[in-house]
Coordinates of C-alpha atoms in Angstrom, one line a residue:
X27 CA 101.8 146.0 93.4
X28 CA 103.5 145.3 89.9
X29 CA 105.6 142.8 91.8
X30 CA 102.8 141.1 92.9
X31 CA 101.2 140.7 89.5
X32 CA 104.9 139.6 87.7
X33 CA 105.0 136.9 90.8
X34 CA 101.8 136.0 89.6
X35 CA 102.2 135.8 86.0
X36 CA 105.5 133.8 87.0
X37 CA 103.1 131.0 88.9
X38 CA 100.5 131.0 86.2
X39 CA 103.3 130.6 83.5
X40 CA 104.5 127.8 85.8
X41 CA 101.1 126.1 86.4
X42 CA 101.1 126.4 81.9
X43 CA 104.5 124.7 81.6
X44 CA 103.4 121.9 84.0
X45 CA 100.7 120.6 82.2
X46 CA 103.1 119.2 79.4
X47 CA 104.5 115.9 79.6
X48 CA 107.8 116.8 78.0
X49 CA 108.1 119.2 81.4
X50 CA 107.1 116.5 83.9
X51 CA 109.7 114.3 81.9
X52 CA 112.8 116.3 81.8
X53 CA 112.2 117.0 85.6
X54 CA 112.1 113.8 86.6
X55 CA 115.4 112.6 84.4
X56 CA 116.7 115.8 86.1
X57 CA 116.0 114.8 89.5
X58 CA 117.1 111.3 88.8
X59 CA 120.3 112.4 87.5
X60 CA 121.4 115.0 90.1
X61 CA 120.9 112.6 93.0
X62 CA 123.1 110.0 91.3
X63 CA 125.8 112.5 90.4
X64 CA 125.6 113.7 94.0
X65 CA 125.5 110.2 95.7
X66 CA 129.7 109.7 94.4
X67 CA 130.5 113.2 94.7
X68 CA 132.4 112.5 97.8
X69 CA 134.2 110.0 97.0
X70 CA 135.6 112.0 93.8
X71 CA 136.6 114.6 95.6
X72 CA 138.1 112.9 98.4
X73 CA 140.2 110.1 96.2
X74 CA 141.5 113.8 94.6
X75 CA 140.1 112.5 91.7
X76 CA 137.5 114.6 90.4
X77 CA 139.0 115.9 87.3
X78 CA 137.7 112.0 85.6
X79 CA 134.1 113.9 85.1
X80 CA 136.0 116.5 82.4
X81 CA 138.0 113.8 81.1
X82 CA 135.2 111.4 80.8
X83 CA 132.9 114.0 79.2
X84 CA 135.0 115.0 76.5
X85 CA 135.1 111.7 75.4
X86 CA 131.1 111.4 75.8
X87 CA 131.0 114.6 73.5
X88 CA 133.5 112.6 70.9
X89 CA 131.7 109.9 70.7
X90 CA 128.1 111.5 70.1
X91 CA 129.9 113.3 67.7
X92 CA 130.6 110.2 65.8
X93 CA 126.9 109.2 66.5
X94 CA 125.3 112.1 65.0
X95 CA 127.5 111.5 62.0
X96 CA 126.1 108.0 61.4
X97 CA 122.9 109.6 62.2
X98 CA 121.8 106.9 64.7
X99 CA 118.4 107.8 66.0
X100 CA 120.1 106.9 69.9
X101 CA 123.6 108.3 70.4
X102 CA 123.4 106.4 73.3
X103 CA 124.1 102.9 71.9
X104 CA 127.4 104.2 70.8
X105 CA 128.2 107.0 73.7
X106 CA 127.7 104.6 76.6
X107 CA 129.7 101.9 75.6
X108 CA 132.8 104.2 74.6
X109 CA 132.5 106.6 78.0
X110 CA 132.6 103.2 79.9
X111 CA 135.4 101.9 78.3
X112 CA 137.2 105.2 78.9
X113 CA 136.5 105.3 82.1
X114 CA 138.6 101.8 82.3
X115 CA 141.4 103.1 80.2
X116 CA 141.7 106.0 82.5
X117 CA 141.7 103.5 85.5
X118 CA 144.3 101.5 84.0
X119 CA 146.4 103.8 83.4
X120 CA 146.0 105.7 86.6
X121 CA 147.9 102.4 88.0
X122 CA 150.6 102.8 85.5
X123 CA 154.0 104.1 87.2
X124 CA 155.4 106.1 83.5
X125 CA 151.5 107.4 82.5
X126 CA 150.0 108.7 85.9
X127 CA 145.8 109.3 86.3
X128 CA 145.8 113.0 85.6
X129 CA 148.0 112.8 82.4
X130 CA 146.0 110.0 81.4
X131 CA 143.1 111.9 81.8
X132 CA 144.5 115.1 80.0
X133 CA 145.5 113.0 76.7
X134 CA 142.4 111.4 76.5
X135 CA 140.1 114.7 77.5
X136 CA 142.0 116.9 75.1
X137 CA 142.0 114.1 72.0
X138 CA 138.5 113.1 72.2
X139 CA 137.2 116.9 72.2
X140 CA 139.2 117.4 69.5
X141 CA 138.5 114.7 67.2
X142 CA 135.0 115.4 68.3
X143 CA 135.2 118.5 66.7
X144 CA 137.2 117.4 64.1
X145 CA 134.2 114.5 62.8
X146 CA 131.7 117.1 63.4
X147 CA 132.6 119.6 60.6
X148 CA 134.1 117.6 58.3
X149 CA 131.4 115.4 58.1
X150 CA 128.9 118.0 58.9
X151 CA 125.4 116.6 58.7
X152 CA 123.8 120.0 59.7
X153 CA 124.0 123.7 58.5
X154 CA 124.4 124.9 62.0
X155 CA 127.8 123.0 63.0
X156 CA 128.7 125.4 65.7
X157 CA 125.1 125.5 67.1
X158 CA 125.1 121.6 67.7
X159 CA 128.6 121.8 69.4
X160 CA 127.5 124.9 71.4
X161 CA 124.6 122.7 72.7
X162 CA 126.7 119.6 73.3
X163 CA 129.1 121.1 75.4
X164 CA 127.0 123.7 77.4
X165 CA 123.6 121.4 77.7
X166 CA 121.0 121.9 75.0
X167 CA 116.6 121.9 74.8
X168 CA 116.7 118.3 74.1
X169 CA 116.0 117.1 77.8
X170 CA 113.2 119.0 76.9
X171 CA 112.2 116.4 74.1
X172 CA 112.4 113.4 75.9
X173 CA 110.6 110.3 74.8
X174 CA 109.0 107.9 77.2
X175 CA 111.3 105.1 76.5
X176 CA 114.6 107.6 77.2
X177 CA 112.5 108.6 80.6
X178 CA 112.2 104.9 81.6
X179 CA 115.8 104.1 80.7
X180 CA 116.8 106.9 83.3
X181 CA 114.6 105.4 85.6
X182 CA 116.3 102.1 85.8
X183 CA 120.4 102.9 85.3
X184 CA 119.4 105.5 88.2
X185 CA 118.1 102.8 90.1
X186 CA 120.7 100.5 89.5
X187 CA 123.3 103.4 90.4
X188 CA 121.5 103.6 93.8
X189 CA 121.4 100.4 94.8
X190 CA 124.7 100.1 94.0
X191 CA 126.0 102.9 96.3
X192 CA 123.5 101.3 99.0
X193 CA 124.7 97.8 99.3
X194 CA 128.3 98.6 98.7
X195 CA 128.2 101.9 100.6
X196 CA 130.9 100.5 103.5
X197 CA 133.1 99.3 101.2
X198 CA 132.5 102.4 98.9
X199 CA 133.7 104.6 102.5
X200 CA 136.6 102.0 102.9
X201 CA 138.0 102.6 99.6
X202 CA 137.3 106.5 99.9
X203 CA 139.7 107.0 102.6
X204 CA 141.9 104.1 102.6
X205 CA 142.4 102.2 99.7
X206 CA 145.8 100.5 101.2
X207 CA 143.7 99.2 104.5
X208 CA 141.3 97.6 102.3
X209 CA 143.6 95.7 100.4
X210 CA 145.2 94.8 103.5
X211 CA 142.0 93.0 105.2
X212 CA 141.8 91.0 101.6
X213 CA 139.0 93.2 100.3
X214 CA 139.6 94.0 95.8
X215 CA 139.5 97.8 96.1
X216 CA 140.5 97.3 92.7
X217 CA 137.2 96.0 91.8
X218 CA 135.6 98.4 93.4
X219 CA 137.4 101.1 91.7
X220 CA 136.9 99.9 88.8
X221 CA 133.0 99.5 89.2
X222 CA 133.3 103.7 90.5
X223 CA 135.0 104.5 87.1
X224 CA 132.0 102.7 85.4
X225 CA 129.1 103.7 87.2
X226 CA 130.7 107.2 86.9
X227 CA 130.8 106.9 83.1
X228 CA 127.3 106.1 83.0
X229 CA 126.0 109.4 84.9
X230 CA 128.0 111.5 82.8
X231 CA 126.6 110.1 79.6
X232 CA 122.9 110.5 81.4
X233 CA 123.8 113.9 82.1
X234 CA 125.4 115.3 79.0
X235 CA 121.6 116.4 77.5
X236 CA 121.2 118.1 81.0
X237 CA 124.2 120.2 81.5
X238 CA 126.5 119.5 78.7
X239 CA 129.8 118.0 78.4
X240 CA 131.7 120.9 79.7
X241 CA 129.7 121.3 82.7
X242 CA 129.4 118.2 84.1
X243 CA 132.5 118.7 86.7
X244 CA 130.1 120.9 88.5
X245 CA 127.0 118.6 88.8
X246 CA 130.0 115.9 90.0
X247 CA 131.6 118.5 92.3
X248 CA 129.6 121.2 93.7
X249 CA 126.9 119.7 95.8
X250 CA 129.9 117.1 97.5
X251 CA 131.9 120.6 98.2
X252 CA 129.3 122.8 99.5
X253 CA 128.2 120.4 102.0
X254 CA 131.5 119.7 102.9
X255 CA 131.7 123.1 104.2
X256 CA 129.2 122.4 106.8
X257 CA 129.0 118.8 107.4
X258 CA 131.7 116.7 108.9
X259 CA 130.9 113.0 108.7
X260 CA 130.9 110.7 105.1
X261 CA 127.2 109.9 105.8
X262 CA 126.3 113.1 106.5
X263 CA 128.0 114.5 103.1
X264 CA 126.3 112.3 100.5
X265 CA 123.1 112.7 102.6
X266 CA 123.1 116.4 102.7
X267 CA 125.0 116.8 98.7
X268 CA 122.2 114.5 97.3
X269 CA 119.8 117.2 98.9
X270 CA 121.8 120.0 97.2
X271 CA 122.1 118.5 94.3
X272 CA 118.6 117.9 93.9
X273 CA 117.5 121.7 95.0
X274 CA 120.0 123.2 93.0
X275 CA 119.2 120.9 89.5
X276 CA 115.4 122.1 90.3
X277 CA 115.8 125.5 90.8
X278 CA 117.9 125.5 88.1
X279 CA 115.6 123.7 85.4
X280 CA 112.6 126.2 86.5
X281 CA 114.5 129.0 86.2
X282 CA 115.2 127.6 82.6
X283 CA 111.1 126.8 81.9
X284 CA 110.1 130.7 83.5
X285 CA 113.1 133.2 81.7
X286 CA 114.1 130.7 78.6
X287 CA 117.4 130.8 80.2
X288 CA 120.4 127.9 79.4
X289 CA 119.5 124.9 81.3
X290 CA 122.8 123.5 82.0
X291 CA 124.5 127.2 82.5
X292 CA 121.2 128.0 85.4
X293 CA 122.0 124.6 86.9
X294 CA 125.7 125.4 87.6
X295 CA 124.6 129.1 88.4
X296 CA 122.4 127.7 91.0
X297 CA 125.2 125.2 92.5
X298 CA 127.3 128.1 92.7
X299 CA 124.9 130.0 94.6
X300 CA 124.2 127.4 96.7
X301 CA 127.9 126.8 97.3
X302 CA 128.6 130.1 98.7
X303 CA 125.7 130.0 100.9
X304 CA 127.1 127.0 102.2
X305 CA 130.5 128.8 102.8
X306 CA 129.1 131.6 104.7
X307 CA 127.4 129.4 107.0
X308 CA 130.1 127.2 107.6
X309 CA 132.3 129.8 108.4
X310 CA 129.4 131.0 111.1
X311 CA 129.2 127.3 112.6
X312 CA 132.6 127.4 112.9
X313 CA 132.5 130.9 114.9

C-alpha cells in the first residue's frame, strides 16, 4: 500500500513540475540535443574517433570560462565560435604526419581545461569558484533557467544539424567506412570531415548546460554503442541510437525533476543502464 501512495505522490509531483515553462523548456532543448548527439554517434565511433567530444569539450569549458570572466550575459557568442575553430585545429592537425589526431586532441583537451581553470580563479567573479567549475564540468540547474530565445536557438542549430545528416547522409556512410574510396570516385571527404568536426562542435557547446563538459563523451558515445550491440546495419544504428538517446536523456532529466538528483550525472546513469541492457540482449540474439 505505501508503495502505491509514494508512486502516486511521484505522479502528482510530476503533473506539479510540468506545469512550468522552465520544465517544458529544458525538456524540449534536452530532447533536441540528445537526438543530434545520437544522429553522429556512429560515425564517431566507427572513424575511431570519438575521443574529439573530450577534447572539444574542454576547450568549450575554457572558453566559457573566459566568458564568465567578461561577464557576457551569452557565453555562447564567445564558446561557439572558439569550440568550432577547435574542432578545425584538431582536424588539421589530425592530417599532420609529426602531430597525429589523438595527440592533437590531448594538447589541446588538457591546455584548455587548464587555462580554464586557471582564468577562473584568478579572475574570480564569484565567491563560490569551485561550485561554478563543479557545475561546468558535471552539467549544472541552468537548463533549468532557460529563456525563450536560448529555446528557439536550440530549435533551429538542431534543425539545421538534422537536415544536414539527412541530405548528406550517403555521403556521411561513404566517409564512415571508407574515406579512401570516396576520394577515389572524386568525392572531397575532406569537406565532409571537416563539416563533421563543425557540426560536432556545435552539439557539444549545446550540450555543455545539459551534461557538462566532462560528460559529453557519453551523450556522443553511449546510445551509438549500445545499439551497436544489437543492431547490425548503419541505418539501423543511428535509427535505433537516436531512440536511445532520446529515452535515456528523458528518463534521465525526470529522474533529475522527481529526487533533485544531478542532471547530467542521471543522464549518463541512465545511458549506462541502458547500455548494459543492450549487452545482455545482444548476447541472447546472438545465442
Amino acid at each position: 500500500m505505501r508503495k502505491v501512495v509514494d508512486r502516486v505522490q511521484l505522479v502528482d509531483k510530476l503533473i506539479y513540475y510540468m506545469q512550468y515553462p522552465f520544465v517544458k523548456y529544458a525538456l524540449v532543448v534536452g530532447i533536441l540535443i540528445a537526438l543530434c548527439s545520437s544522429l553522429f554517434g556512429a560515425t564517431l565511433v566507427l572513424k575511431r574517433f570519438s575521443f574529439i567530444g573530450d577534447g572539444l569539450s574542454h576547450v568549450a569549458f575554457g572558453a566559457m570560462a573566459i566568458g564568465s570572466v567578461l561577464k557576457l550575459t551569452n557565453n555562447t557568442i564567445i564558446v561557439m565560435p572558439v569550440t568550432v575553430a577547435a574542432a578545425i585545429l584538431i582536424l588539421m592537425s589530425g592530417q599532420n604526419a609529426k602531430l597525429k589526431g589523438d595527440a592533437a586532441i590531448a594538447m589541446m583537451s588538457v591546455g584548455a581545461l587548464a587555462v580554464g581553470y586557471l582564468i577562473m580563479n584568478v579572475f574570480s567573479t564569484s565567491a563560490n569558484v569551485s561550485g561554478d567549475v563543479c557545475s561546468t564540468l558535471f552539467g549544472s540547474t541552468s537548463i533549468l533557467t532557460l529563456t525563450i530565445g536560448e529555446v528557439w536557438l536550440c530549435i533551429v542549430m538542431s534543425i539545421c544539424v538534422i537536415a544536414f545528416f539527412c541530405l548528406f547522409y550517403n555521403r556521411i556512410f561513404a566517409v564512415t567506412f571508407d574515406e579512401s574510396f570516396t576520394r577515389a570516385i572524386g568525392k572531397n571527404a575532406g569537406a565532409y570531415n571537416l563539416a563533421l568536426a563543425v557540426i560536432i562542435a556545435v552539439i557539444i557547446v549545446l550540450a555543455m548546460n545539459l551534461v557538462g563538459s566532462l560528460l559529453i563523451t557519453a551523450l556522443l558515445v553511449f546510445p551509438a554503442l549500445s545499439a551497436m550491440r544489437v543492431m547490425y546495419s548503419f541505418r539501423s544504428v543511428v535509427l535505433y541510437s537516436a531512440v536511445l538517446s532520446v529515452v535515456g536523456t528523458l528518463a534521465g532529466m525526470l529522474v533529475s525533476i522527481l529526487f533533485s538528483t544531478p542532471v547530467g550525472s542521471t543522464i549518463v546513469a541512465c545511458d549506462m543502464v541502458i547500455f548494459a541492457f543492450n549487452s545482455i540482449a545482444g548476447k541472447v540474439m546472438r545465442r
